[in-house]
PDB file of C-alpha atoms and ligand atoms in Angstrom:
ATOM      1  CA  UNK A   1       5.285-150.232 -17.023  1.00 95.00           C
ATOM      2  CA  UNK A   2       7.801-152.561 -18.666  1.00 98.00           C
ATOM      3  CA  UNK A   3      10.666-150.464 -20.018  1.00 98.00           C
ATOM      4  CA  UNK A   4      12.573-152.525 -22.547  1.00 98.00           C
ATOM      5  CA  UNK A   5      14.906-151.835 -25.436  1.00 98.00           C
ATOM      6  CA  UNK A   6      18.233-152.750 -26.948  1.00 98.00           C
ATOM      7  CA  UNK A   7      21.535-151.268 -27.965  1.00 98.00           C
ATOM      8  CA  UNK A   8      21.209-149.295 -31.232  1.00 98.00           C
ATOM      9  CA  UNK A   9      23.576-147.574 -33.626  1.00 96.00           C
ATOM     10  CA  UNK A  10      23.697-143.823 -33.034  1.00 96.00           C
ATOM     11  CA  UNK A  11      24.927-142.994 -36.536  1.00 93.00           C
ATOM     12  CA  UNK A  12      21.597-141.529 -37.735  1.00 95.00           C
ATOM     13  CA  UNK A  13      20.825-139.524 -34.609  1.00 97.00           C
ATOM     14  CA  UNK A  14      18.324-139.515 -31.749  1.00 98.00           C
ATOM     15  CA  UNK A  15      15.078-139.424 -33.734  1.00 98.00           C
ATOM     16  CA  UNK A  16      16.169-142.390 -35.860  1.00 98.00           C
ATOM     17  CA  UNK A  17      17.023-144.408 -32.741  1.00 98.00           C
ATOM     18  CA  UNK A  18      13.689-143.584 -31.098  1.00 98.00           C
ATOM     19  CA  UNK A  19      11.785-144.671 -34.222  1.00 98.00           C
ATOM     20  CA  UNK A  20      13.795-147.857 -34.404  1.00 98.00           C
ATOM     21  CA  UNK A  21      13.158-148.606 -30.723  1.00 98.00           C
ATOM     22  CA  UNK A  22       9.396-148.374 -31.310  1.00 98.00           C
ATOM     23  CA  UNK A  23       9.609-150.469 -34.498  1.00 98.00           C
ATOM     24  CA  UNK A  24      11.374-153.202 -32.536  1.00 98.00           C
ATOM     25  CA  UNK A  25       8.537-153.254 -30.009  1.00 98.00           C
ATOM     26  CA  UNK A  26      10.475-151.421 -27.308  1.00 98.00           C
ATOM     27  CA  UNK A  27      10.147-148.081 -25.524  1.00 98.00           C
ATOM     28  CA  UNK A  28      13.767-147.209 -24.720  1.00 98.00           C
ATOM     29  CA  UNK A  29      17.234-147.694 -26.220  1.00 98.00           C
ATOM     30  CA  UNK A  30      20.931-147.604 -25.434  1.00 98.00           C
ATOM     31  CA  UNK A  31      23.572-146.096 -27.719  1.00 98.00           C
ATOM     32  CA  UNK A  32      27.268-145.257 -27.762  1.00 97.00           C
ATOM     33  CA  UNK A  33      27.978-141.550 -27.342  1.00 96.00           C
ATOM     34  CA  UNK A  34      30.712-141.883 -29.979  1.00 94.00           C
ATOM     35  CA  UNK A  35      32.651-144.595 -31.738  1.00 88.00           C
ATOM     36  CA  UNK A  36      32.969-147.281 -29.031  1.00 84.00           C
ATOM     37  CA  UNK A  37      36.721-147.390 -29.617  1.00 82.00           C
ATOM     38  CA  UNK A  38      36.940-143.671 -28.721  1.00 73.00           C
ATOM     39  CA  UNK A  39      37.563-140.776 -31.069  1.00 78.00           C
ATOM     40  CA  UNK A  40      35.654-137.615 -31.845  1.00 86.00           C
ATOM     41  CA  UNK A  41      31.898-137.396 -31.281  1.00 90.00           C
ATOM     42  CA  UNK A  42      29.550-136.238 -34.011  1.00 87.00           C
ATOM     43  CA  UNK A  43      28.115-132.751 -33.413  1.00 90.00           C
ATOM     44  CA  UNK A  44      24.698-132.859 -31.791  1.00 94.00           C
ATOM     45  CA  UNK A  45      22.011-131.467 -34.072  1.00 96.00           C
ATOM     46  CA  UNK A  46      19.537-129.427 -31.960  1.00 97.00           C
ATOM     47  CA  UNK A  47      16.804-130.000 -34.578  1.00 98.00           C
ATOM     48  CA  UNK A  48      17.277-133.768 -34.270  1.00 98.00           C
ATOM     49  CA  UNK A  49      17.130-133.517 -30.473  1.00 98.00           C
ATOM     50  CA  UNK A  50      13.931-131.420 -30.634  1.00 98.00           C
ATOM     51  CA  UNK A  51      12.319-133.899 -33.058  1.00 98.00           C
ATOM     52  CA  UNK A  52      13.406-136.740 -30.764  1.00 98.00           C
ATOM     53  CA  UNK A  53      11.819-135.131 -27.708  1.00 98.00           C
ATOM     54  CA  UNK A  54       8.572-134.603 -29.603  1.00 98.00           C
ATOM     55  CA  UNK A  55       8.527-138.188 -30.917  1.00 98.00           C
ATOM     56  CA  UNK A  56       9.492-139.608 -27.512  1.00 98.00           C
ATOM     57  CA  UNK A  57       6.664-137.756 -25.770  1.00 98.00           C
ATOM     58  CA  UNK A  58       4.131-139.050 -28.290  1.00 98.00           C
ATOM     59  CA  UNK A  59       5.359-142.655 -28.165  1.00 98.00           C
ATOM     60  CA  UNK A  60       5.976-143.107 -24.454  1.00 97.00           C
ATOM     61  CA  UNK A  61       9.780-143.104 -24.508  1.00 98.00           C
ATOM     62  CA  UNK A  62      10.792-141.694 -21.130  1.00 98.00           C
ATOM     63  CA  UNK A  63      14.234-143.110 -20.534  1.00 97.00           C
ATOM     64  CA  UNK A  64      17.325-143.482 -22.679  1.00 98.00           C
ATOM     65  CA  UNK A  65      20.743-144.784 -21.756  1.00 98.00           C
ATOM     66  CA  UNK A  66      23.992-143.496 -23.235  1.00 98.00           C
ATOM     67  CA  UNK A  67      27.044-145.760 -23.013  1.00 98.00           C
ATOM     68  CA  UNK A  68      30.587-144.404 -22.849  1.00 97.00           C
ATOM     69  CA  UNK A  69      33.189-145.881 -25.229  1.00 96.00           C
ATOM     70  CA  UNK A  70      34.371-149.153 -23.667  1.00 95.00           C
ATOM     71  CA  UNK A  71      38.012-148.399 -24.415  1.00 94.00           C
ATOM     72  CA  UNK A  72      38.141-145.591 -21.834  1.00 97.00           C
ATOM     73  CA  UNK A  73      39.987-146.359 -18.621  1.00 98.00           C
ATOM     74  CA  UNK A  74      39.326-144.042 -15.690  1.00 98.00           C
ATOM     75  CA  UNK A  75      42.072-145.718 -13.637  1.00 98.00           C
ATOM     76  CA  UNK A  76      44.763-146.239 -16.259  1.00 97.00           C
ATOM     77  CA  UNK A  77      48.376-146.452 -15.118  1.00 97.00           C
ATOM     78  CA  UNK A  78      49.453-144.054 -17.842  1.00 97.00           C
ATOM     79  CA  UNK A  79      48.400-140.518 -17.044  1.00 95.00           C
ATOM     80  CA  UNK A  80      47.813-139.738 -20.730  1.00 96.00           C
ATOM     81  CA  UNK A  81      45.190-142.546 -20.898  1.00 96.00           C
ATOM     82  CA  UNK A  82      43.418-141.382 -17.742  1.00 96.00           C
ATOM     83  CA  UNK A  83      43.425-137.809 -19.083  1.00 96.00           C
ATOM     84  CA  UNK A  84      41.853-138.991 -22.340  1.00 96.00           C
ATOM     85  CA  UNK A  85      39.127-140.763 -20.375  1.00 97.00           C
ATOM     86  CA  UNK A  86      38.485-137.686 -18.285  1.00 97.00           C
ATOM     87  CA  UNK A  87      38.265-135.360 -21.302  1.00 97.00           C
ATOM     88  CA  UNK A  88      35.998-137.762 -23.219  1.00 97.00           C
ATOM     89  CA  UNK A  89      33.601-138.329 -20.325  1.00 98.00           C
ATOM     90  CA  UNK A  90      33.489-134.632 -19.535  1.00 98.00           C
ATOM     91  CA  UNK A  91      32.598-133.869 -23.153  1.00 97.00           C
ATOM     92  CA  UNK A  92      29.981-136.667 -23.198  1.00 97.00           C
ATOM     93  CA  UNK A  93      28.360-135.387 -20.006  1.00 98.00           C
ATOM     94  CA  UNK A  94      28.153-131.876 -21.407  1.00 98.00           C
ATOM     95  CA  UNK A  95      26.454-133.274 -24.523  1.00 97.00           C
ATOM     96  CA  UNK A  96      24.061-135.310 -22.374  1.00 98.00           C
ATOM     97  CA  UNK A  97      22.521-132.046 -21.167  1.00 98.00           C
ATOM     98  CA  UNK A  98      20.808-131.770 -24.575  1.00 98.00           C
ATOM     99  CA  UNK A  99      18.636-134.630 -23.309  1.00 98.00           C
ATOM    100  CA  UNK A 100      18.252-133.648 -19.647  1.00 98.00           C
ATOM    101  CA  UNK A 101      17.580-136.135 -16.891  1.00 98.00           C
ATOM    102  CA  UNK A 102      18.882-139.213 -18.683  1.00 98.00           C
ATOM    103  CA  UNK A 103      21.566-141.769 -17.813  1.00 98.00           C
ATOM    104  CA  UNK A 104      25.177-142.302 -18.841  1.00 98.00           C
ATOM    105  CA  UNK A 105      26.739-145.713 -18.261  1.00 98.00           C
ATOM    106  CA  UNK A 106      30.466-146.439 -18.112  1.00 98.00           C
ATOM    107  CA  UNK A 107      32.811-149.304 -17.321  1.00 98.00           C
ATOM    108  CA  UNK A 108      34.675-148.270 -14.161  1.00 98.00           C
ATOM    109  CA  UNK A 109      38.063-149.313 -15.550  1.00 98.00           C
ATOM    110  CA  UNK A 110      40.968-151.750 -15.347  1.00 98.00           C
ATOM    111  CA  UNK A 111      43.660-151.216 -12.743  1.00 98.00           C
ATOM    112  CA  UNK A 112      46.343-152.918 -14.886  1.00 96.00           C
ATOM    113  CA  UNK A 113      48.624-154.206 -12.102  1.00 95.00           C
ATOM    114  CA  UNK A 114      48.267-151.099  -9.935  1.00 97.00           C
ATOM    115  CA  UNK A 115      45.984-153.024  -7.590  1.00 98.00           C
ATOM    116  CA  UNK A 116      42.280-152.674  -6.859  1.00 98.00           C
ATOM    117  CA  UNK A 117      42.753-149.941  -4.233  1.00 98.00           C
ATOM    118  CA  UNK A 118      44.602-147.631  -6.627  1.00 98.00           C
ATOM    119  CA  UNK A 119      41.997-148.415  -9.271  1.00 98.00           C
ATOM    120  CA  UNK A 120      39.120-147.415  -6.987  1.00 98.00           C
ATOM    121  CA  UNK A 121      40.918-144.245  -5.922  1.00 98.00           C
ATOM    122  CA  UNK A 122      41.644-143.167  -9.508  1.00 98.00           C
ATOM    123  CA  UNK A 123      38.084-143.855 -10.694  1.00 98.00           C
ATOM    124  CA  UNK A 124      36.657-141.735  -7.860  1.00 98.00           C
ATOM    125  CA  UNK A 125      39.257-139.087  -8.640  1.00 98.00           C
ATOM    126  CA  UNK A 126      38.129-139.026 -12.286  1.00 98.00           C
ATOM    127  CA  UNK A 127      34.477-138.731 -11.234  1.00 98.00           C
ATOM    128  CA  UNK A 128      35.339-135.945  -8.817  1.00 98.00           C
ATOM    129  CA  UNK A 129      36.814-133.990 -11.712  1.00 98.00           C
ATOM    130  CA  UNK A 130      33.958-134.389 -14.185  1.00 98.00           C
ATOM    131  CA  UNK A 131      30.733-134.216 -12.153  1.00 98.00           C
ATOM    132  CA  UNK A 132      29.208-130.828 -11.412  1.00 98.00           C
ATOM    133  CA  UNK A 133      26.366-129.857  -9.051  1.00 98.00           C
ATOM    134  CA  UNK A 134      23.878-128.662 -11.705  1.00 98.00           C
ATOM    135  CA  UNK A 135      24.221-131.624 -14.070  1.00 98.00           C
ATOM    136  CA  UNK A 136      20.953-133.506 -14.663  1.00 98.00           C
ATOM    137  CA  UNK A 137      22.407-136.806 -15.874  1.00 98.00           C
ATOM    138  CA  UNK A 138      22.819-139.828 -13.625  1.00 98.00           C
ATOM    139  CA  UNK A 139      26.167-141.533 -14.207  1.00 99.00           C
ATOM    140  CA  UNK A 140      25.942-145.312 -13.923  1.00 99.00           C
ATOM    141  CA  UNK A 141      28.799-147.566 -12.854  1.00 99.00           C
ATOM    142  CA  UNK A 142      28.376-150.856 -14.710  1.00 99.00           C
ATOM    143  CA  UNK A 143      28.964-154.019 -12.679  1.00 98.00           C
ATOM    144  CA  UNK A 144      31.734-155.890 -14.515  1.00 98.00           C
ATOM    145  CA  UNK A 145      32.597-159.555 -15.092  1.00 98.00           C
ATOM    146  CA  UNK A 146      36.010-159.272 -13.480  1.00 98.00           C
ATOM    147  CA  UNK A 147      37.890-160.032 -16.684  1.00 98.00           C
ATOM    148  CA  UNK A 148      41.608-159.275 -16.368  1.00 97.00           C
ATOM    149  CA  UNK A 149      42.050-156.449 -13.868  1.00 98.00           C
ATOM    150  CA  UNK A 150      38.573-154.940 -14.211  1.00 98.00           C
ATOM    151  CA  UNK A 151      37.390-152.917 -11.237  1.00 98.00           C
ATOM    152  CA  UNK A 152      33.716-153.146 -10.277  1.00 98.00           C
ATOM    153  CA  UNK A 153      32.966-156.861 -10.388  1.00 98.00           C
ATOM    154  CA  UNK A 154      32.425-156.882  -6.614  1.00 98.00           C
ATOM    155  CA  UNK A 155      29.617-154.863  -5.054  1.00 98.00           C
ATOM    156  CA  UNK A 156      32.108-153.658  -2.408  1.00 98.00           C
ATOM    157  CA  UNK A 157      34.262-152.058  -5.127  1.00 98.00           C
ATOM    158  CA  UNK A 158      31.290-150.171  -6.550  1.00 98.00           C
ATOM    159  CA  UNK A 159      30.374-149.053  -3.022  1.00 98.00           C
ATOM    160  CA  UNK A 160      33.930-147.811  -2.404  1.00 98.00           C
ATOM    161  CA  UNK A 161      33.893-145.729  -5.605  1.00 99.00           C
ATOM    162  CA  UNK A 162      30.539-144.181  -4.640  1.00 99.00           C
ATOM    163  CA  UNK A 163      31.802-143.453  -1.110  1.00 98.00           C
ATOM    164  CA  UNK A 164      34.823-141.567  -2.423  1.00 98.00           C
ATOM    165  CA  UNK A 165      32.873-139.480  -4.922  1.00 98.00           C
ATOM    166  CA  UNK A 166      31.878-136.079  -3.583  1.00 98.00           C
ATOM    167  CA  UNK A 167      28.771-135.595  -5.744  1.00 98.00           C
ATOM    168  CA  UNK A 168      27.662-139.170  -5.175  1.00 98.00           C
ATOM    169  CA  UNK A 169      23.998-138.214  -5.629  1.00 98.00           C
ATOM    170  CA  UNK A 170      24.851-138.129  -9.379  1.00 98.00           C
ATOM    171  CA  UNK A 171      25.822-141.821  -9.337  1.00 99.00           C
ATOM    172  CA  UNK A 172      23.823-144.973  -9.930  1.00 99.00           C
ATOM    173  CA  UNK A 173      24.572-148.566 -10.894  1.00 99.00           C
ATOM    174  CA  UNK A 174      23.795-150.650 -13.977  1.00 99.00           C
ATOM    175  CA  UNK A 175      23.502-154.387 -13.386  1.00 98.00           C
ATOM    176  CA  UNK A 176      24.574-156.466 -16.399  1.00 99.00           C
ATOM    177  CA  UNK A 177      23.192-159.997 -16.013  1.00 99.00           C
ATOM    178  CA  UNK A 178      26.068-161.605 -17.944  1.00 98.00           C
ATOM    179  CA  UNK A 179      28.698-159.665 -16.015  1.00 98.00           C
ATOM    180  CA  UNK A 180      27.234-160.256 -12.573  1.00 98.00           C
ATOM    181  CA  UNK A 181      26.822-164.014 -13.206  1.00 98.00           C
ATOM    182  CA  UNK A 182      30.315-164.188 -14.672  1.00 98.00           C
ATOM    183  CA  UNK A 183      31.586-162.186 -11.721  1.00 98.00           C
ATOM    184  CA  UNK A 184      30.338-164.752  -9.187  1.00 98.00           C
ATOM    185  CA  UNK A 185      26.835-163.649  -8.192  1.00 98.00           C
ATOM    186  CA  UNK A 186      24.448-166.528  -8.802  1.00 98.00           C
ATOM    187  CA  UNK A 187      21.362-164.876 -10.252  1.00 98.00           C
ATOM    188  CA  UNK A 188      20.218-168.272 -11.584  1.00 98.00           C
ATOM    189  CA  UNK A 189      20.056-170.220  -8.304  1.00 98.00           C
ATOM    190  CA  UNK A 190      19.626-167.312  -5.887  1.00 98.00           C
ATOM    191  CA  UNK A 191      18.391-164.069  -7.450  1.00 98.00           C
ATOM    192  CA  UNK A 192      16.834-162.963  -4.141  1.00 98.00           C
ATOM    193  CA  UNK A 193      20.107-163.505  -2.315  1.00 98.00           C
ATOM    194  CA  UNK A 194      22.114-161.536  -4.883  1.00 99.00           C
ATOM    195  CA  UNK A 195      19.694-158.617  -4.749  1.00 99.00           C
ATOM    196  CA  UNK A 196      19.690-158.688  -0.942  1.00 98.00           C
ATOM    197  CA  UNK A 197      23.484-158.514  -1.044  1.00 98.00           C
ATOM    198  CA  UNK A 198      23.304-155.647  -3.532  1.00 99.00           C
ATOM    199  CA  UNK A 199      20.912-153.852  -1.214  1.00 99.00           C
ATOM    200  CA  UNK A 200      23.069-154.411   1.852  1.00 98.00           C
ATOM    201  CA  UNK A 201      26.320-153.287   0.219  1.00 98.00           C
ATOM    202  CA  UNK A 202      25.285-150.659  -2.345  1.00 98.00           C
ATOM    203  CA  UNK A 203      21.594-150.013  -1.705  1.00 98.00           C
ATOM    204  CA  UNK A 204      18.864-150.880  -4.199  1.00 98.00           C
ATOM    205  CA  UNK A 205      17.992-147.201  -4.621  1.00 98.00           C
ATOM    206  CA  UNK A 206      21.270-146.891  -6.594  1.00 98.00           C
ATOM    207  CA  UNK A 207      20.188-149.517  -9.093  1.00 99.00           C
ATOM    208  CA  UNK A 208      18.903-147.650 -12.146  1.00 98.00           C
ATOM    209  CA  UNK A 209      19.222-149.962 -15.174  1.00 99.00           C
ATOM    210  CA  UNK A 210      19.682-153.600 -16.139  1.00 99.00           C
ATOM    211  CA  UNK A 211      21.613-154.974 -19.119  1.00 99.00           C
ATOM    212  CA  UNK A 212      19.929-158.210 -20.186  1.00 98.00           C
ATOM    213  CA  UNK A 213      22.460-160.645 -21.607  1.00 98.00           C
ATOM    214  CA  UNK A 214      22.759-164.389 -21.392  1.00 98.00           C
ATOM    215  CA  UNK A 215      26.294-165.749 -20.934  1.00 98.00           C
ATOM    216  CA  UNK A 216      28.342-167.983 -23.236  1.00 98.00           C
ATOM    217  CA  UNK A 217      30.290-169.153 -20.201  1.00 98.00           C
ATOM    218  CA  UNK A 218      29.378-170.922 -16.950  1.00 98.00           C
ATOM    219  CA  UNK A 219      28.982-169.280 -13.552  1.00 98.00           C
ATOM    220  CA  UNK A 220      31.934-167.255 -12.243  1.00 98.00           C
ATOM    221  CA  UNK A 221      34.132-167.614 -15.317  1.00 98.00           C
ATOM    222  CA  UNK A 222      35.134-163.923 -15.599  1.00 98.00           C
ATOM    223  CA  UNK A 223      34.999-164.001 -19.403  1.00 98.00           C
ATOM    224  CA  UNK A 224      32.318-161.447 -20.415  1.00 98.00           C
ATOM    225  CA  UNK A 225      30.917-163.108 -23.532  1.00 98.00           C
ATOM    226  CA  UNK A 226      27.270-162.200 -24.118  1.00 98.00           C
ATOM    227  CA  UNK A 227      24.831-164.764 -25.495  1.00 98.00           C
ATOM    228  CA  UNK A 228      21.275-164.518 -26.838  1.00 98.00           C
ATOM    229  CA  UNK A 229      18.558-164.682 -24.177  1.00 98.00           C
ATOM    230  CA  UNK A 230      17.781-168.311 -23.318  1.00 98.00           C
ATOM    231  CA  UNK A 231      20.726-169.722 -25.282  1.00 98.00           C
ATOM    232  CA  UNK A 232      23.428-169.412 -22.643  1.00 98.00           C
ATOM    233  CA  UNK A 233      24.207-170.558 -19.111  1.00 98.00           C
ATOM    234  CA  UNK A 234      21.744-168.156 -17.482  1.00 98.00           C
ATOM    235  CA  UNK A 235      18.766-169.513 -19.412  1.00 98.00           C
ATOM    236  CA  UNK A 236      15.216-168.408 -20.145  1.00 98.00           C
ATOM    237  CA  UNK A 237      13.732-169.306 -16.772  1.00 98.00           C
ATOM    238  CA  UNK A 238      16.155-167.069 -14.923  1.00 98.00           C
ATOM    239  CA  UNK A 239      15.228-164.191 -17.243  1.00 99.00           C
ATOM    240  CA  UNK A 240      11.546-164.756 -16.467  1.00 98.00           C
ATOM    241  CA  UNK A 241      12.380-164.241 -12.801  1.00 98.00           C
ATOM    242  CA  UNK A 242      14.650-161.264 -13.532  1.00 99.00           C
ATOM    243  CA  UNK A 243      12.126-159.201 -15.513  1.00 98.00           C
ATOM    244  CA  UNK A 244       9.426-159.840 -12.905  1.00 98.00           C
ATOM    245  CA  UNK A 245      11.434-159.449  -9.703  1.00 98.00           C
ATOM    246  CA  UNK A 246       9.923-156.721  -7.480  1.00 98.00           C
ATOM    247  CA  UNK A 247      13.323-155.046  -7.052  1.00 98.00           C
ATOM    248  CA  UNK A 248      13.952-154.967 -10.816  1.00 98.00           C
ATOM    249  CA  UNK A 249      10.643-154.869 -12.666  1.00 98.00           C
ATOM    250  CA  UNK A 250      10.291-151.077 -12.727  1.00 98.00           C
ATOM    251  CA  UNK A 251      13.838-150.474 -14.012  1.00 98.00           C
ATOM    252  CA  UNK A 252      14.689-150.018 -17.696  1.00 98.00           C
ATOM    253  CA  UNK A 253      16.070-153.206 -19.339  1.00 99.00           C
ATOM    254  CA  UNK A 254      18.528-153.158 -22.253  1.00 99.00           C
ATOM    255  CA  UNK A 255      19.520-156.050 -24.484  1.00 99.00           C
ATOM    256  CA  UNK A 256      23.174-156.215 -25.546  1.00 98.00           C
ATOM    257  CA  UNK A 257      22.921-159.682 -27.024  1.00 98.00           C
ATOM    258  CA  UNK A 258      24.663-160.775 -30.254  1.00 98.00           C
ATOM    259  CA  UNK A 259      21.764-159.934 -32.584  1.00 98.00           C
ATOM    260  CA  UNK A 260      20.771-158.067 -35.691  1.00 97.00           C
ATOM    261  CA  UNK A 261      17.644-155.916 -35.474  1.00 98.00           C
ATOM    262  CA  UNK A 262      15.203-158.757 -36.225  1.00 98.00           C
ATOM    263  CA  UNK A 263      16.790-160.827 -33.465  1.00 98.00           C
ATOM    264  CA  UNK A 264      16.339-157.937 -31.037  1.00 98.00           C
ATOM    265  CA  UNK A 265      12.665-157.633 -32.024  1.00 98.00           C
ATOM    266  CA  UNK A 266      12.189-161.337 -31.252  1.00 98.00           C
ATOM    267  CA  UNK A 267      13.918-161.053 -27.884  1.00 98.00           C
ATOM    268  CA  UNK A 268      11.885-157.984 -26.931  1.00 98.00           C
ATOM    269  CA  UNK A 269       8.674-159.875 -27.808  1.00 98.00           C
ATOM    270  CA  UNK A 270       9.859-162.891 -25.786  1.00 98.00           C
ATOM    271  CA  UNK A 271      10.679-160.771 -22.735  1.00 98.00           C
ATOM    272  CA  UNK A 272       7.325-158.991 -22.943  1.00 98.00           C
ATOM    273  CA  UNK A 273       5.673-162.424 -22.936  1.00 98.00           C
ATOM    274  CA  UNK A 274       7.691-163.278 -19.803  1.00 98.00           C
ATOM    275  CA  UNK A 275       6.137-160.383 -17.899  1.00 98.00           C
ATOM    276  CA  UNK A 276       3.401-161.169 -15.435  1.00 96.00           C
TER     277      UNK A 276
HETATM  278 FE1   FE B   1      28.908-152.014 -21.000  1.00 57.45          FE
HETATM  279 FE1   FE B   2      26.601-154.318 -20.323  1.00 57.45          FE
HETATM  280 ZN1   ZN B   3      29.791-157.240 -21.405  1.00 57.45          ZN
END
């Protein structure tokens, strides 16, 4: 099965997102758990969640992906900032249990001059404080572009975070095509090689989701500017290989391209046509 969707606004709730995902031709969606800049989350409405589960079962939506606010920093230098991240993620993960067995993606963080080692240590420390044995959500570390002092643009950094997390069976990885290309992994010229490296360092069984974004910038530029599929430096042909690759084809794919809803519908249709 091809599991494909895009990032949607969560403002009208779960059922509204599920309906929109189907209208766009998809069968999954990603959403921010709260305002992406942080702040309080809207109360979860159990009736909305129940209606969502019913609709999802009838329309073949099996997977959804929540995204943490991108302003959080699990390895901030200021303790107050790290505490805010910890409290927000803990609250998000509790709320995720309304939709059991789903995935929660976050940006590992920026070490802001503390150095990569301290960054890795603090991120694992944050995870060790918020994960609990009975939780049903898989927490995904997103591979980053390496902009500024971002942690997690190298597979080794992701591996080190996983290794230092006690409940590491709760962790997975989300591969963002723009980030990984920007970070110096050439998925255009050597997709097989990049995935072999991922397997060797992290293990492909950890890979749980793919963000599909073209890149406004050339290989290894560490900029993190998403482009529409086929209109950037990654290009349509590479995406044909990506959505069909044996190591990727059964994963859920999420578009985070600069689009309105009609643009997303077109990209979903294009990617479906790419599938063999
Ligand atoms: Fe992200
Ligand atoms: Fe992403
Ligand atoms: Zn990005």
